[in-house]
CSV table of C-alpha atoms in Angstrom, one decimal:
chain,number,residue,atom,x,y,z
A,1,MET,CA,-35.3,24.7,-10.7
A,2,LEU,CA,-32.7,27.0,-9.1
A,3,LYS,CA,-33.2,25.3,-5.7
A,4,SER,CA,-32.8,21.9,-7.3
A,5,PHE,CA,-29.6,22.9,-9.0
A,6,ALA,CA,-28.2,24.4,-5.7
A,7,ARG,CA,-29.0,21.2,-3.9
A,8,ALA,CA,-27.3,19.1,-6.6
A,9,ALA,CA,-24.2,21.4,-6.5
A,10,ALA,CA,-24.0,21.2,-2.7
A,11,PHE,CA,-24.3,17.4,-2.8
A,12,LEU,CA,-21.4,17.3,-5.3
A,13,VAL,CA,-19.3,19.6,-3.2
A,14,TYR,CA,-19.9,17.4,-0.1
A,15,LEU,CA,-19.2,14.3,-2.0
A,16,ALA,CA,-15.9,15.7,-3.3
A,17,ILE,CA,-14.9,16.7,0.2
A,18,THR,CA,-15.8,13.2,1.5
A,19,LEU,CA,-13.9,11.4,-1.2
A,20,GLU,CA,-10.9,13.7,-0.6
A,21,MET,CA,-11.0,13.1,3.1
A,22,LEU,CA,-11.2,9.3,2.6
A,23,PHE,CA,-8.2,9.5,0.2
A,24,MET,CA,-6.3,11.6,2.7
A,25,VAL,CA,-6.8,9.2,5.7
A,26,ALA,CA,-6.5,6.0,3.6
A,27,PRO,CA,-2.8,5.3,4.6
A,28,PHE,CA,-3.6,6.0,8.3
A,29,ALA,CA,-6.6,3.7,8.1
A,30,LEU,CA,-4.6,0.9,6.6
A,31,TYR,CA,-2.0,1.3,9.3
A,32,TYR,CA,-4.7,1.4,12.0
A,33,TYR,CA,-6.5,-1.7,10.9
A,34,SER,CA,-3.2,-3.6,10.6
A,35,PHE,CA,-3.2,-3.7,14.4
A,36,TYR,CA,-6.0,-6.2,14.3
A,37,GLY,CA,-5.4,-8.2,11.1
A,38,PRO,CA,-3.5,-11.4,10.3
A,39,LEU,CA,-0.5,-9.1,9.6
A,40,LEU,CA,0.4,-9.5,13.3
A,41,SER,CA,0.6,-13.3,13.4
A,42,GLY,CA,1.4,-14.3,9.8
A,43,PRO,CA,5.2,-13.9,10.0
A,44,SER,CA,5.4,-16.0,13.2
A,45,GLY,CA,5.6,-19.2,11.3
A,46,LEU,CA,8.7,-18.2,9.3
A,47,LYS,CA,11.9,-18.4,11.3
A,48,ALA,CA,13.7,-15.6,9.5
A,49,ILE,CA,11.0,-13.0,10.3
A,50,ALA,CA,9.4,-14.6,13.4
A,51,TRP,CA,10.5,-11.5,15.3
A,52,LEU,CA,8.3,-9.1,13.4
A,53,PRO,CA,5.2,-9.5,15.7
A,54,ALA,CA,7.3,-9.1,18.9
A,55,PHE,CA,7.2,-6.0,21.0
A,56,PHE,CA,10.2,-3.6,21.2
A,57,LEU,CA,8.9,-1.5,24.1
A,58,PRO,CA,7.2,-2.5,27.4
A,59,HIS,CA,3.5,-3.1,27.0
A,60,LEU,CA,2.4,-5.0,30.2
A,61,SER,CA,5.1,-4.0,32.8
A,62,THR,CA,4.2,-0.3,32.7
A,63,GLU,CA,1.1,1.8,32.4
A,64,ILE,CA,3.0,5.0,31.6
A,65,LEU,CA,3.8,4.3,28.0
A,66,PRO,CA,0.3,3.1,26.9
A,67,SER,CA,-1.2,6.2,28.6
A,68,LEU,CA,1.3,8.5,27.0
A,69,GLY,CA,0.6,6.9,23.6
A,70,GLY,CA,-3.1,7.4,24.1
A,71,VAL,CA,-2.6,11.1,24.7
A,72,ILE,CA,-0.3,11.5,21.7
A,73,PHE,CA,-2.9,9.7,19.6
A,74,LEU,CA,-5.7,12.0,20.7
A,75,LEU,CA,-3.6,15.1,20.2
A,76,GLY,CA,-2.9,13.9,16.6
A,77,LEU,CA,-6.6,13.4,15.8
A,78,VAL,CA,-7.6,16.8,17.2
A,79,GLY,CA,-4.8,18.4,15.2
A,80,PHE,CA,-6.0,16.6,12.0
A,81,PHE,CA,-9.7,17.6,12.4
A,82,LEU,CA,-8.9,21.2,13.3
A,83,SER,CA,-6.5,21.7,10.3
A,84,ALA,CA,-8.9,19.9,8.0
A,85,PHE,CA,-11.7,22.2,9.2
A,86,GLN,CA,-9.6,25.2,8.4
A,87,LEU,CA,-8.7,23.9,5.0
A,88,TYR,CA,-12.3,23.2,3.9
A,89,TYR,CA,-13.6,26.3,5.4
A,90,THR,CA,-11.2,28.3,3.2
A,91,LYS,CA,-12.3,26.2,0.2
A,92,PHE,CA,-16.0,27.0,0.9
A,93,ARG,CA,-15.2,30.7,1.2
A,94,ARG,CA,-13.1,30.6,-2.0
A,95,ARG,CA,-10.2,32.4,-0.4
A,96,GLY,CA,-7.5,30.6,-2.4
A,97,VAL,CA,-4.4,29.3,-0.7
A,98,VAL,CA,-4.6,28.8,3.0
A,99,ARG,CA,-2.0,31.0,4.8
A,100,GLY,CA,-2.9,31.4,8.4
A,101,GLY,CA,-3.6,29.2,11.5
A,102,PHE,CA,-2.2,25.7,11.2
A,103,TYR,CA,-0.8,26.6,7.7
A,104,LYS,CA,1.1,29.6,8.7
A,105,ARG,CA,4.5,27.8,9.0
A,106,ILE,CA,3.9,24.4,7.4
A,107,ARG,CA,2.0,23.3,4.3
A,108,HIS,CA,0.6,19.9,5.5
A,109,PRO,CA,-0.5,20.1,9.1
A,110,GLN,CA,-3.2,17.4,8.4
A,111,TYR,CA,-0.6,14.8,7.4
A,112,LEU,CA,1.7,15.8,10.3
A,113,SER,CA,-1.2,15.3,12.7
A,114,LEU,CA,-2.0,11.9,11.3
A,115,GLY,CA,1.7,11.0,11.7
A,116,VAL,CA,1.5,12.1,15.3
A,117,ALA,CA,-1.6,10.0,15.8
A,118,GLY,CA,0.1,7.0,14.3
A,119,LEU,CA,3.1,7.5,16.6
A,120,GLY,CA,0.7,7.4,19.6
A,121,LEU,CA,-0.8,4.1,18.4
A,122,LEU,CA,2.7,2.7,17.9
A,123,VAL,CA,3.6,3.6,21.5
A,124,VAL,CA,0.5,1.9,22.8
A,125,TRP,CA,1.1,-1.2,20.7
A,126,PRO,CA,4.8,-1.3,19.9
A,127,ARG,CA,5.4,-4.3,17.6
A,128,PHE,CA,8.2,-4.4,15.1
A,129,ILE,CA,5.8,-5.1,12.2
A,130,LEU,CA,3.7,-2.1,13.1
A,131,LEU,CA,6.8,0.0,13.2
A,132,LEU,CA,7.5,-1.0,9.6
A,133,ALA,CA,3.9,-0.2,8.8
A,134,TYR,CA,4.2,3.2,10.4
A,135,ILE,CA,7.4,4.2,8.5
A,136,ASN,CA,5.7,3.2,5.3
A,137,MET,CA,2.6,5.3,6.2
A,138,LEU,CA,4.9,8.3,6.7
A,139,TRP,CA,6.4,7.8,3.3
A,140,PHE,CA,2.9,7.5,1.7
A,141,TYR,CA,2.0,10.8,3.2
A,142,TYR,CA,5.2,12.4,1.9
A,143,LEU,CA,4.4,11.2,-1.7
A,144,LEU,CA,0.7,12.3,-1.3
A,145,ALA,CA,1.9,15.7,-0.1
A,146,ARG,CA,4.3,16.1,-3.1
A,147,SER,CA,1.5,15.1,-5.5
A,148,GLU,CA,-0.9,17.6,-3.9
A,149,GLU,CA,1.7,20.4,-4.2
A,150,HIS,CA,2.1,19.9,-7.9
A,151,ARG,CA,-1.7,20.1,-8.4
A,152,ILE,CA,-2.1,23.2,-6.2
A,153,GLU,CA,0.8,24.9,-7.9
A,154,ALA,CA,-0.8,24.2,-11.3
A,155,ARG,CA,-4.1,25.7,-10.1
A,156,TYR,CA,-2.8,28.8,-8.1
A,157,GLY,CA,0.5,29.4,-9.8
A,158,GLN,CA,2.7,32.2,-8.3
A,159,ALA,CA,0.5,32.6,-5.2
A,160,TYR,CA,1.3,29.0,-4.1
A,161,ARG,CA,4.9,29.2,-5.1
A,162,GLU,CA,5.2,32.2,-2.7
A,163,GLN,CA,3.6,30.1,0.0
A,164,VAL,CA,6.1,27.3,-0.6
A,165,GLN,CA,9.0,29.7,-0.2
A,166,ARG,CA,7.6,31.0,3.1
A,167,THR,CA,6.7,27.7,4.7
A,168,SER,CA,8.1,24.2,5.4
A,169,MET,CA,6.5,21.0,4.3
A,170,PHE,CA,5.9,19.2,7.6
A,171,LEU,CA,8.1,20.6,10.3
A,172,PRO,CA,9.3,24.2,10.7
A,173,GLY,CA,12.8,24.6,9.3
A,174,GLU,CA,12.5,21.2,7.5
A,175,PRO,CA,15.2,19.5,9.6
A,176,GLY,CA,14.6,16.2,7.7
A,177,GLY,CA,15.0,17.7,4.3
A,178,ARG,CA,18.2,19.6,5.3
A,179,LEU,CA,19.7,16.4,6.8
A,180,VAL,CA,18.9,14.4,3.6
A,181,ARG,CA,20.5,17.1,1.4
A,182,ARG,CA,23.6,17.2,3.6
A,183,LEU,CA,24.1,13.4,3.8
A,184,PHE,CA,22.8,12.3,0.4
A,185,GLY,CA,23.0,15.3,-1.8
A,186,TRP,CA,25.8,13.6,-3.7
A,187,ILE,CA,23.2,11.1,-5.1
A,188,HIS,CA,22.1,12.3,-8.5
A,189,GLY,CA,18.5,12.0,-9.4
A,190,HIS,CA,15.6,12.6,-6.9
A,191,PRO,CA,14.0,9.1,-7.2
A,192,ALA,CA,17.3,7.3,-6.6
A,193,ARG,CA,18.0,9.5,-3.5
A,194,LEU,CA,14.5,8.8,-2.2
A,195,LEU,CA,14.9,5.1,-2.6
A,196,VAL,CA,18.2,5.2,-0.7
A,197,VAL,CA,16.7,7.3,2.1
A,198,TYR,CA,13.6,5.0,2.3
A,199,GLY,CA,15.8,1.9,2.7
A,200,ILE,CA,17.9,3.6,5.4
A,201,SER,CA,14.8,4.8,7.3
A,202,LEU,CA,13.4,1.2,7.5
A,203,ALA,CA,16.8,-0.3,8.5
A,204,GLY,CA,17.5,2.5,11.0
A,205,ALA,CA,14.0,2.3,12.6
A,206,ILE,CA,14.3,-1.5,13.0
A,207,GLY,CA,17.9,-1.2,14.4
A,208,ALA,CA,16.8,1.4,16.9
A,209,ALA,CA,13.8,-0.7,17.9
A,210,PHE,CA,16.1,-3.7,18.7
A,211,VAL,CA,18.3,-1.5,20.8
A,212,LEU,CA,15.2,-0.1,22.7
A,213,ARG,CA,14.0,-3.6,23.3
A,214,GLY,CA,17.3,-4.7,24.8
A,215,LEU,CA,17.5,-1.7,27.0
A,216,THR,CA,13.9,-1.7,28.3
A,217,PHE,CA,13.8,-5.5,28.8
A,218,SER,CA,17.1,-5.4,30.8
A,219,ALA,CA,15.4,-2.8,33.0
A,220,THR,CA,12.5,-5.1,33.7
A,221,THR,CA,12.9,-7.6,36.5
A,222,HIS,CA,13.2,-11.1,35.0
A,223,LEU,CA,15.1,-14.3,35.6
A,224,SER,CA,15.7,-17.7,34.0
A,225,LEU,CA,16.0,-21.1,35.9
A,226,PRO,CA,17.4,-23.6,33.4
A,227,ASP,CA,17.3,-26.6,35.8
A,228,GLN,CA,13.5,-26.2,36.3
A,229,ARG,CA,13.0,-24.8,32.8
A,230,ILE,CA,11.2,-21.8,34.2
A,231,ALA,CA,11.5,-18.2,33.0
A,232,ALA,CA,9.8,-15.4,34.9
A,233,VAL,CA,9.2,-11.7,34.4
A,234,SER,CA,7.7,-9.4,37.0
A,235,PHE,CA,5.3,-6.5,36.6
A,236,LEU,CA,5.6,-6.0,40.4
A,237,SER,CA,7.9,-3.6,42.3
A,238,VAL,CA,10.3,-6.4,43.3
A,239,ASN,CA,13.9,-7.1,42.6
A,240,GLU,CA,15.3,-10.3,41.1
A,241,GLY,CA,16.0,-11.9,44.4
A,242,GLU,CA,12.4,-11.3,45.6
A,243,LEU,CA,11.1,-12.6,42.2
A,244,ARG,CA,13.2,-15.8,42.6
A,245,GLN,CA,11.9,-16.4,46.1
A,246,LEU,CA,8.3,-16.0,44.8
A,247,ILE,CA,8.8,-18.4,41.9
A,248,GLU,CA,10.6,-21.0,44.1
A,249,SER,CA,7.8,-20.9,46.7
A,250,VAL,CA,5.2,-21.5,43.9
A,251,ASP,CA,7.3,-24.3,42.3
A,252,SER,CA,7.3,-26.1,45.6
A,253,ALA,CA,3.5,-26.4,45.6
A,254,GLU,CA,2.6,-29.9,44.3
A,255,GLU,CA,-0.4,-28.8,42.2
A,256,ILE,CA,1.8,-26.3,40.4
A,257,ARG,CA,4.7,-28.7,39.9
A,258,ASP,CA,2.4,-31.3,38.4
A,259,ARG,CA,1.0,-28.9,35.9
A,260,ILE,CA,4.5,-27.7,34.9
A,261,ARG,CA,5.7,-31.3,34.5
A,262,LYS,CA,2.9,-32.1,32.1
A,263,LEU,CA,3.9,-29.2,29.8
A,264,ASP,CA,7.3,-30.8,29.4
A,265,ASP,CA,8.9,-27.6,28.1
A,266,TRP,CA,10.0,-24.2,29.3
A,267,VAL,CA,7.3,-22.3,31.2
A,268,LEU,CA,7.0,-18.5,31.3
A,269,ILE,CA,5.6,-17.0,34.5
A,270,GLN,CA,4.3,-13.4,34.5
A,271,ALA,CA,3.9,-12.0,38.0
A,272,MET,CA,1.4,-9.1,38.4
A,273,ASP,CA,-0.9,-7.4,40.9
A,274,GLY,CA,-4.7,-7.3,40.5
A,275,LYS,CA,-7.2,-8.8,38.2
A,276,PRO,CA,-7.2,-5.9,35.6
A,277,ARG,CA,-3.5,-6.8,34.7
A,278,VAL,CA,-4.5,-10.4,34.2
A,279,VAL,CA,-7.4,-9.4,32.0
A,280,HIS,CA,-5.0,-7.3,29.9
A,281,VAL,CA,-2.7,-10.2,29.4
A,282,MET,CA,-5.6,-12.5,28.4
A,283,ILE,CA,-6.9,-10.0,25.8
A,284,ASP,CA,-3.4,-9.7,24.3
A,285,ALA,CA,-3.2,-13.5,24.1
A,286,GLY,CA,-6.4,-13.7,22.1
A,287,MET,CA,-9.2,-14.0,24.7
A,288,THR,CA,-12.2,-11.8,24.3
A,289,ARG,CA,-12.7,-9.0,26.8
A,290,ILE,CA,-15.9,-10.5,28.2
A,291,THR,CA,-14.4,-13.9,28.7
A,292,ALA,CA,-11.3,-12.4,30.4
A,293,LYS,CA,-13.4,-10.3,32.8
A,294,ASP,CA,-15.5,-13.3,33.7
A,295,LEU,CA,-12.5,-15.2,35.0
A,296,PRO,CA,-13.1,-16.2,38.7
A,297,LEU,CA,-10.2,-14.1,40.1
A,298,ALA,CA,-10.1,-11.8,43.1
A,299,ASP,CA,-9.8,-8.1,42.2
A,300,LYS,CA,-6.7,-7.6,44.3
A,301,GLY,CA,-3.6,-9.7,45.2
A,302,ILE,CA,-0.6,-11.1,43.4
A,303,LYS,CA,-1.4,-13.3,40.3
A,304,LEU,CA,1.0,-15.5,38.4
A,305,VAL,CA,0.1,-16.3,34.8
A,306,PHE,CA,1.7,-19.5,33.6
A,307,CYS,CA,2.3,-19.8,29.8
A,308,ARG,CA,3.4,-22.6,27.6
A,309,ARG,CA,5.7,-22.2,24.6
A,310,LYS,CA,3.5,-22.1,21.5
A,311,GLU,CA,6.2,-21.6,18.9
A,312,GLY,CA,10.0,-21.6,18.8
A,313,PRO,CA,12.7,-24.3,19.3
A,314,SER,CA,12.7,-25.9,22.8
A,315,HIS,CA,16.5,-25.3,23.1
A,316,GLU,CA,16.1,-21.5,22.4
A,317,ASP,CA,16.4,-18.8,25.1
A,318,PRO,CA,12.9,-18.5,26.6
A,319,PHE,CA,13.2,-14.7,26.3
A,320,SER,CA,14.2,-14.9,22.7
A,321,ILE,CA,12.4,-12.5,20.4
A,322,ARG,CA,11.1,-15.5,18.4
A,323,ALA,CA,9.6,-17.3,21.4
A,324,HIS,CA,5.8,-17.2,21.4
A,325,TRP,CA,3.7,-18.0,24.4
A,326,GLN,CA,0.1,-18.8,25.4
A,327,PRO,CA,-1.4,-18.7,28.9
A,328,VAL,CA,-2.4,-22.1,30.5
A,329,PHE,CA,-3.4,-21.3,34.0
A,330,VAL,CA,-3.4,-18.6,36.7
A,331,ALA,CA,-2.2,-19.0,40.3
A,332,GLU,CA,-3.5,-16.6,42.9
A,333,MET,CA,-1.1,-16.0,45.8
A,334,ASN,CA,-1.7,-15.5,49.5
A,335,GLY,CA,1.6,-14.3,50.8
A,336,GLN,CA,4.2,-16.9,49.6
A,337,LYS,CA,1.5,-19.7,49.2
A,338,THR,CA,-0.8,-20.6,46.4
A,339,SER,CA,-4.4,-20.0,47.4
A,340,ARG,CA,-6.1,-21.0,44.1
A,341,VAL,CA,-5.3,-22.2,40.6
A,342,ILE,CA,-7.6,-21.3,37.6
A,343,GLU,CA,-7.3,-23.4,34.5
A,344,LEU,CA,-7.7,-21.6,31.2
A,345,SER,CA,-9.6,-23.1,28.3
A,346,GLN,CA,-7.3,-23.1,25.3
A,347,SER,CA,-10.3,-22.7,23.0
A,348,SER,CA,-10.9,-19.3,24.6
A,349,PHE,CA,-7.8,-17.9,22.8
A,350,LEU,CA,-8.9,-16.9,19.3
A,351,GLY,CA,-6.7,-16.6,16.3
A,352,ASN,CA,-2.9,-16.8,16.5
A,353,PRO,CA,-1.8,-13.6,18.2
A,354,VAL,CA,1.7,-13.1,19.5
A,355,MET,CA,1.3,-12.0,23.1
A,356,PRO,CA,3.8,-9.6,24.7
A,357,VAL,CA,6.3,-11.0,27.2
A,358,PHE,CA,6.9,-7.7,29.2
């Protein structure tokens, strides 16, 4: 009888921990799965918000940022699991308020860690719409943390109030809280102040993202040839003059020129080195990884991915943030000459993703 009661009690404890963990990670999970949902392509049909699925940082032209984002993501996950382990170990041992380790200087290291992990994902996949989702995720965690603190204070009383006095909420010294009090302390009423700060945080993040996109894209080698209606962006270590020479040599090939003429619109050419880069582009455009890897391309050598405009007015700048593209064919280069052209089946591109330009 006693053993059965102990098993039932243990089951309830584990169930409570599981439910609490699920509740804790819910905002992060929603943010994570938004990377793959219709959220990414839904706004593309509305002119006013067609920029939302676009990228504000380089995604294809550099390997440094995605790699850095992956490291940040892993560090955030490790921090979350270690701080969660410390918290639940203390609960099992019935030691009251957690004061040491990760909780020595801040009260919510698990939410801070999930925020760091989310930042890593954003660096890997830097779309405007995911930036908005990330900012909202951070606000959800702020509200969850406030709610938790009220419950813990009601349970532990003075012991937790002393912990609040000794520690910061998320970052040592609470720089965010001090800044808000200095700039918006004149706003009476905590809810009204939060609402103002929330709106400013969204607008500020989007504004900063537009600036970052302009700066990083200007640092990427690209050119526009209005007479031929060709736009090109390079992921190679070449300058604009070398890129222009490469594009003009390809455009002189009859088989390439005929294909461009049939599209009867602006064409985007992405220049890259090696098959893995082409596979990356195809996956971002909606092709499955297996199909992309099966493309009959040489592992090395310069490849040019030709894309047709999928959405956006034909008179608009081809590098406009609202211009959306889809690959049509790939040309393999042998020096300055085209050695082979691989047609891409349009049915291989699933869904309606907005592929990155650079």
